[in-house]
Short mmCIF file of C-alpha atoms in Angstrom, two decimals:
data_model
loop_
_atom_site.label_atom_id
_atom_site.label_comp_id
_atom_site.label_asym_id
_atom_site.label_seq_id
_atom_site.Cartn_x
_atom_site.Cartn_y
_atom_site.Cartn_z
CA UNK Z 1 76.71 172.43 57.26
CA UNK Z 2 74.79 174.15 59.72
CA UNK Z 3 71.99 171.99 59.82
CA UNK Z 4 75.05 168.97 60.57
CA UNK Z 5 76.43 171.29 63.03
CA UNK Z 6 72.95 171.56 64.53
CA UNK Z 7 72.20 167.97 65.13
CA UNK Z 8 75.81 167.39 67.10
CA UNK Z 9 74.79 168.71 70.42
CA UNK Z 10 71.39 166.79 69.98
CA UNK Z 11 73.22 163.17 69.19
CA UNK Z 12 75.67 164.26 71.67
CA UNK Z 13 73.21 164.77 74.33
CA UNK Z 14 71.51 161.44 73.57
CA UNK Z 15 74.60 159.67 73.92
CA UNK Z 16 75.31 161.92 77.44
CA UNK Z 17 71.86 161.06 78.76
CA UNK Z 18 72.17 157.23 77.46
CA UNK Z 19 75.12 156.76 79.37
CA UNK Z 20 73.63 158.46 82.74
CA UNK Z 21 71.57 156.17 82.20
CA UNK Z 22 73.17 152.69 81.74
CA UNK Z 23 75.12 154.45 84.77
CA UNK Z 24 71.87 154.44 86.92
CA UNK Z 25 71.58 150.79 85.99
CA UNK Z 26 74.76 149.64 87.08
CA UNK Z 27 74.87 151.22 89.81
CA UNK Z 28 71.37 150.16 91.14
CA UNK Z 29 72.36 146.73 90.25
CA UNK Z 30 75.64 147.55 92.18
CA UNK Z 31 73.90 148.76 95.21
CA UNK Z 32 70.78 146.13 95.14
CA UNK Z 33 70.53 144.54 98.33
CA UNK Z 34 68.39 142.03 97.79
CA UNK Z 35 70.21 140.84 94.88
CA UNK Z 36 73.50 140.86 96.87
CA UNK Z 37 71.74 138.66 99.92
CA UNK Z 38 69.97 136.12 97.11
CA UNK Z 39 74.24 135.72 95.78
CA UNK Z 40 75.19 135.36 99.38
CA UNK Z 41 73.00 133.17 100.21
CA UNK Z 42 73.23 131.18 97.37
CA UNK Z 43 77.34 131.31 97.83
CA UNK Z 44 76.54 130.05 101.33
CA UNK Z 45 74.18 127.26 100.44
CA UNK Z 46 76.79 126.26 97.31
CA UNK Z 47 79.92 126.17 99.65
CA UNK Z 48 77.39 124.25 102.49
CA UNK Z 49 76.43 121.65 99.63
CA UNK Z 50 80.37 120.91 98.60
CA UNK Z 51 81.36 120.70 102.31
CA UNK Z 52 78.69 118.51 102.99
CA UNK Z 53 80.02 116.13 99.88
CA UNK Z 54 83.55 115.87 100.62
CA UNK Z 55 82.25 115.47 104.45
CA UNK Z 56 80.29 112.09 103.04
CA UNK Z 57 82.86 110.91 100.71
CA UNK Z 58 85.13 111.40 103.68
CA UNK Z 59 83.05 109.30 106.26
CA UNK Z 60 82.17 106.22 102.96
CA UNK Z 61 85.76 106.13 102.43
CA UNK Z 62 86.12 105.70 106.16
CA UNK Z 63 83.60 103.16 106.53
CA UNK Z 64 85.23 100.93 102.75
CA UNK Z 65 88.82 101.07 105.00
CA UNK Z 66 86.93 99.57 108.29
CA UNK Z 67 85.16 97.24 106.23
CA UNK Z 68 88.11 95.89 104.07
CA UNK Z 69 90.38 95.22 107.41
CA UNK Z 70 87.79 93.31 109.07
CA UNK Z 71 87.66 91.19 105.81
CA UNK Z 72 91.51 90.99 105.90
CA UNK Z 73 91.85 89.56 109.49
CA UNK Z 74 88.86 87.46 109.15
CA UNK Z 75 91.22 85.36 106.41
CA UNK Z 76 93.86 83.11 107.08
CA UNK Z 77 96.14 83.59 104.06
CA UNK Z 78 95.34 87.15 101.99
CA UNK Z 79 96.86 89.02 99.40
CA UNK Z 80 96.69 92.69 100.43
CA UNK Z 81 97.37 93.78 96.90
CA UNK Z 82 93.24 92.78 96.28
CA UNK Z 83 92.04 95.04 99.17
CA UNK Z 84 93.87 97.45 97.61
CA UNK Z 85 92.49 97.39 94.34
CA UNK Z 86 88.82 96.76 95.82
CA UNK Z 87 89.04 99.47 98.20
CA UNK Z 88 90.47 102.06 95.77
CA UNK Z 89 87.47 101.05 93.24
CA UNK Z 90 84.72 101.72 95.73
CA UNK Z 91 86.61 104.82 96.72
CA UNK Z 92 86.47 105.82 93.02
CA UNK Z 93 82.97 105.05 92.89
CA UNK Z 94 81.94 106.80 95.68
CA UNK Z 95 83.60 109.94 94.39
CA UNK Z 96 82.09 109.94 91.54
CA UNK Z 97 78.27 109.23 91.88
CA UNK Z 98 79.07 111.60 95.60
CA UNK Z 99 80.65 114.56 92.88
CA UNK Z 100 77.77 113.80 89.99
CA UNK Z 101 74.85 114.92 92.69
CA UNK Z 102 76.85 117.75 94.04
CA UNK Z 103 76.83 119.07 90.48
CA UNK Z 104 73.57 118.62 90.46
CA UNK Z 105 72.70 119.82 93.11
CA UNK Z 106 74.73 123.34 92.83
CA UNK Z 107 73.04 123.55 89.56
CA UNK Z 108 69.40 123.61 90.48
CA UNK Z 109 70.58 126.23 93.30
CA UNK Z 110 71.21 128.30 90.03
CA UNK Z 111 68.25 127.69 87.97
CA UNK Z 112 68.93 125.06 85.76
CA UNK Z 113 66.62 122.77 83.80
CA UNK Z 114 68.24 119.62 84.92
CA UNK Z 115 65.69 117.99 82.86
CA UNK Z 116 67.44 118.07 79.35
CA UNK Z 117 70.41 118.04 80.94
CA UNK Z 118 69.66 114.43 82.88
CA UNK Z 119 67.89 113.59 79.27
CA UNK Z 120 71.08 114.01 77.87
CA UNK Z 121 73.24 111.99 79.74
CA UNK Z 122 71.02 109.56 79.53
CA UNK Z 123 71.13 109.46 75.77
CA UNK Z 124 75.09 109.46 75.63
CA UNK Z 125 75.15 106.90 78.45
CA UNK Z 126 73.11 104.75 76.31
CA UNK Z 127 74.92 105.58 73.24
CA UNK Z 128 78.55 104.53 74.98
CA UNK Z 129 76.74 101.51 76.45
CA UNK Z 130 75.26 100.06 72.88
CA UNK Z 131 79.06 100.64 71.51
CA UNK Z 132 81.04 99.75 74.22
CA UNK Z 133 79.03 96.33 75.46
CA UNK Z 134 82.49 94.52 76.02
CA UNK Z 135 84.46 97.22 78.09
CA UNK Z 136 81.66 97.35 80.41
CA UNK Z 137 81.36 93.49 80.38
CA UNK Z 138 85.48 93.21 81.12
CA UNK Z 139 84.96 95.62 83.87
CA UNK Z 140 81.90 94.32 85.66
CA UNK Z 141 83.69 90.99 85.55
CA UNK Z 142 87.15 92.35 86.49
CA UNK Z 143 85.12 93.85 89.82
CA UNK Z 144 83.51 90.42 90.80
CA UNK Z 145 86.81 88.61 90.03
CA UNK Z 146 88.26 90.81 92.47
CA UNK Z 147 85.41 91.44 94.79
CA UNK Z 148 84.87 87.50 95.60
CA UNK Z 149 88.29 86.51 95.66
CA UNK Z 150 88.29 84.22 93.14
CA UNK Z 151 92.26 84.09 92.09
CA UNK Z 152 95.02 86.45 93.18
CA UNK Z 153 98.44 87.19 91.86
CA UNK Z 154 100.78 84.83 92.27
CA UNK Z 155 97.61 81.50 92.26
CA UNK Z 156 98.30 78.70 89.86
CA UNK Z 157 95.00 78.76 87.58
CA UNK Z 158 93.16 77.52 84.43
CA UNK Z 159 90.79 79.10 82.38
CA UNK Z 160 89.69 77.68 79.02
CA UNK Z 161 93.05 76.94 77.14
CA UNK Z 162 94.99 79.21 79.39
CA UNK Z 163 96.82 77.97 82.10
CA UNK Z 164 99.76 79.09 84.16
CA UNK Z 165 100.55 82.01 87.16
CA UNK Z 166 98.65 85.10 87.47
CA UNK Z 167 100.79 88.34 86.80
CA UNK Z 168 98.59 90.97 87.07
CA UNK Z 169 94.45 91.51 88.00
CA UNK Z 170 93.14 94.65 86.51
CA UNK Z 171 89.93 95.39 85.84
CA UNK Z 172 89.60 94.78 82.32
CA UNK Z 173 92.14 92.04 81.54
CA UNK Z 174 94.21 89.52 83.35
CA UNK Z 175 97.99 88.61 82.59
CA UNK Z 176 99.12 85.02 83.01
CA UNK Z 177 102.44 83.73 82.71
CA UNK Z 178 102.43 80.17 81.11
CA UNK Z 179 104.57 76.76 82.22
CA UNK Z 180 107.01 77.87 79.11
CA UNK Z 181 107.02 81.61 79.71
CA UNK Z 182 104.54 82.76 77.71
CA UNK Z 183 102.43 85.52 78.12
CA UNK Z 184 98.50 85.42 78.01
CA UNK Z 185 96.31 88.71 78.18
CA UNK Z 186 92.89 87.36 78.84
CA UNK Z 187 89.79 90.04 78.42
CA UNK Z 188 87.98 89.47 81.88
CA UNK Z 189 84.82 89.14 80.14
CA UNK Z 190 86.00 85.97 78.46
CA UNK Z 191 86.88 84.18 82.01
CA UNK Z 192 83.38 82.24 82.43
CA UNK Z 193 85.22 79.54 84.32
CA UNK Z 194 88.14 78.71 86.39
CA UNK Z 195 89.97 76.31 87.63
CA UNK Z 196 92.70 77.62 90.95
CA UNK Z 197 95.24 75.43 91.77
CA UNK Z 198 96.49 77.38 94.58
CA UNK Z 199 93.45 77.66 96.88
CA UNK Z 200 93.87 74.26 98.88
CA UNK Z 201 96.71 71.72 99.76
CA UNK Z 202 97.25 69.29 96.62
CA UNK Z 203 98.13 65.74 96.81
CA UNK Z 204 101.59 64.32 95.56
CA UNK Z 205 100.39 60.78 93.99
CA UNK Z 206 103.60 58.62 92.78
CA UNK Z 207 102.68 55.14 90.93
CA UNK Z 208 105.91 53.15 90.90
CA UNK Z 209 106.57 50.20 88.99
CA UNK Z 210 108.27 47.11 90.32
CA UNK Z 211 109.61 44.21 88.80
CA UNK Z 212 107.67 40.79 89.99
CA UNK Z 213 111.10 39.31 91.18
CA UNK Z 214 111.49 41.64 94.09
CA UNK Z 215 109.20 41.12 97.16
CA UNK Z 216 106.58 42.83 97.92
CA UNK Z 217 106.86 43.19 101.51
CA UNK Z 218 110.59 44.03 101.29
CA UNK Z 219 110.07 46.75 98.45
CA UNK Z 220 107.27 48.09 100.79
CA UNK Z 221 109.75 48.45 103.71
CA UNK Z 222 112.01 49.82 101.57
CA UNK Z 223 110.22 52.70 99.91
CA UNK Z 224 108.88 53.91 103.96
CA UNK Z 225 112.16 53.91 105.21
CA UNK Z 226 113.20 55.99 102.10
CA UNK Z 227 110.70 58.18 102.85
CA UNK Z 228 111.19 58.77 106.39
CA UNK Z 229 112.08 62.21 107.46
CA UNK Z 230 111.34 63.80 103.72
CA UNK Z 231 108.96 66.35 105.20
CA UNK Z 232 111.67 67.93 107.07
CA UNK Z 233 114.22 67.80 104.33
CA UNK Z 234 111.61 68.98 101.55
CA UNK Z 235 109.32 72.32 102.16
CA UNK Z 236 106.84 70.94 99.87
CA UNK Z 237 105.31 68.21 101.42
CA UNK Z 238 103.61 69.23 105.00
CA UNK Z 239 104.12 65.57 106.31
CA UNK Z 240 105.77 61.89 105.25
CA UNK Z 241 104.31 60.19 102.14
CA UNK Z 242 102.42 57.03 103.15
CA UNK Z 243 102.75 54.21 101.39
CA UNK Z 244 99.17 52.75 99.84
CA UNK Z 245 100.14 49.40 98.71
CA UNK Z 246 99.89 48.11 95.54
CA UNK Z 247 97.62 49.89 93.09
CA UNK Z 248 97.84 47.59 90.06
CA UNK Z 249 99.88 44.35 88.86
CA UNK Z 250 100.76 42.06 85.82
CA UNK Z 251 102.54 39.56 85.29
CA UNK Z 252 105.81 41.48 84.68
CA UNK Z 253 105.55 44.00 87.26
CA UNK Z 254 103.14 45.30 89.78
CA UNK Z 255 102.58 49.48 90.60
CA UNK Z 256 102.88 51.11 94.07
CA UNK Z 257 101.12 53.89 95.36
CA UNK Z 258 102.25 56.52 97.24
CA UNK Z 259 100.41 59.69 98.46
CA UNK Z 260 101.79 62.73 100.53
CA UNK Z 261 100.08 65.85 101.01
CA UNK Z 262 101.82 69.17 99.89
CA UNK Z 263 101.58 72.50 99.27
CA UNK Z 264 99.33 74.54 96.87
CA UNK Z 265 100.59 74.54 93.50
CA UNK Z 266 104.00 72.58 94.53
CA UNK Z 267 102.75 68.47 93.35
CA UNK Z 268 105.52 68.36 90.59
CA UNK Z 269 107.89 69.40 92.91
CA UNK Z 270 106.92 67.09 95.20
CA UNK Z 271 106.40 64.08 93.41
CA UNK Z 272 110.14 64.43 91.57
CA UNK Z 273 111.39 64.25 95.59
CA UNK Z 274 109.87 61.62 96.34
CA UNK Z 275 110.78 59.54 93.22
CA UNK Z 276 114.81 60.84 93.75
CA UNK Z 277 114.62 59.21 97.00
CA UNK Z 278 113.49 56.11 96.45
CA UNK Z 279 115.74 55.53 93.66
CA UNK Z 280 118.49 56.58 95.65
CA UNK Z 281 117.27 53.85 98.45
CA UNK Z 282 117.19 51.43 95.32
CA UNK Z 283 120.76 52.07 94.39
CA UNK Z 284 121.81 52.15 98.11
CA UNK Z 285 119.82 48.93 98.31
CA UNK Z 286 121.52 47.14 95.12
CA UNK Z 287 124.90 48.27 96.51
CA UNK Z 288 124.95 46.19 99.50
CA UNK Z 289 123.20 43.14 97.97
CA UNK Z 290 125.98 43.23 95.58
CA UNK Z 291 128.53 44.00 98.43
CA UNK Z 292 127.68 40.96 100.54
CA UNK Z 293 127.29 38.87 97.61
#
């Protein structure tokens, strides 16, 4: 017992002077100058390097939104849902690879081996890439379909077996709406070709059949004076249908032709207008034969 009793005032002065001393540490790492300067300046250089960033990002963003409205009046007809979507993907973008070297950047101020680090990005990067060909594919495409104004909502297109109006661009798929409603959700990787029925004027062509008893020249006459005025009564067709002559005959019947220039995406339209009012001018025509007869 009394060599125990002995040995507490030894173990407790060990523990007294062990504590003076971790004391002394702390508080010459509290009071080191040096190592206070080399955080402040490091604190400085950090908040420097992420006002810096968000001053670039600001001043790319800047420059995408000047860019995009010169490219929106230089157009004559533009959907400002595209510019949209194109400038809020370079904006994304720019954040991101802007962000990614910040990071960087802060930690090399910090003393990190970026090397393993950038090693293993690289590695996942390539790992996501080998498993995930087709997203990346869809996207890239998605970008370009957007970027070069290829289709917009609302076009008239064709692509493969898929035709009808476009719903919806995103970068990975496209929605079309088909002539009978349907819905098609098209991967943009898959879109290798199209065909847009929406980009330039189409042409209204009407072959109409005649009967070799009526006259040519009369049946001519008629049909241009149906058709006089129709571009004023009908949006569709920007001017009067002119009358061709006569595209093929038989001996029962020979075929008019009739062209008229309308709208993007509106020829059906069109070409049932123009076939209602000639018949009409045929029945208004057989009325007053059979009236004077």
């Amino acid at each position: 017992m009394g060599n125990q009793d002995g040995l507490l005032p030894e173990e407790t002065g060990k523990a007294l002077e062990e504590a003076l001393q971790m004391s002394d540490v702390f508080w010459n790492w509290i009071t080191d100058a040096d190592m206070w300067m080399g955080v402040l300046f490091a604190a400085i250089r950090v908040l420097v390097i992420f006002l810096l960033t968000r001053l670039i990002i600001r001043i790319v963003y800047k420059m995408i939104d000047q860019f995009l409205q010169k490219q929106e009046k230089s157009k004559i007809s533009v959907n400002p849902r595209r510019f949209v979507t194109v400038g809020e993907l370079l904006k994304n973008v720019t954040a991101f690879v802007c962000n990614f070297v910040m990071v960087l950047i802060i930690l090399s101020e910090f003393n990190f081996e970026l090397g393993p680090l950038l090693a293993s990005a690289g590695v996942l990067g390539l790992a996501i890439g080998f498993g995930a060909q087709s997203l990346v594919k869809d996207v890239i495409t998605g970008f370009f379909i957007i970027l070069e104004d290829q289709f917009a909502v609302g076009d008239m297109i064709k692509s493969g077996e898929f035709r009808g109006t476009v719903e919806v661009i995103g970068l990975r798929t496209t929605r079309i709406t088909g002539l009978n409603g349907e819905t098609y959700i098209i991967p943009n990787g898959l879109i290798t070709s199209v065909t847009n029925y929406s980009v330039s004027n189409s042409l209204a062509v009407v072959d109409l059949p005649v009967k070799n008893e009526n006259r040519v020249n009369e049946t001519l006459a008629l049909i241009q004076r149906a058709l006089e005025g129709i571009a004023e009564r009908q949006p569709e067709l920007l001017r009067d249908p002119e009358v061709l002559g006569i595209q093929s005959l038989t001996t029962a019947e020979y075929v008019v032709r009739i062209v008229g220039e309308c709208h993007p995406n509106s020829r059906g339209v069109a070409e049932r207008e123009i076939f209602k009012d000639i018949k009409q001018a045929f029945e208004e025509d057989e009325l007053c034969q059979s009236s004077q007869g």
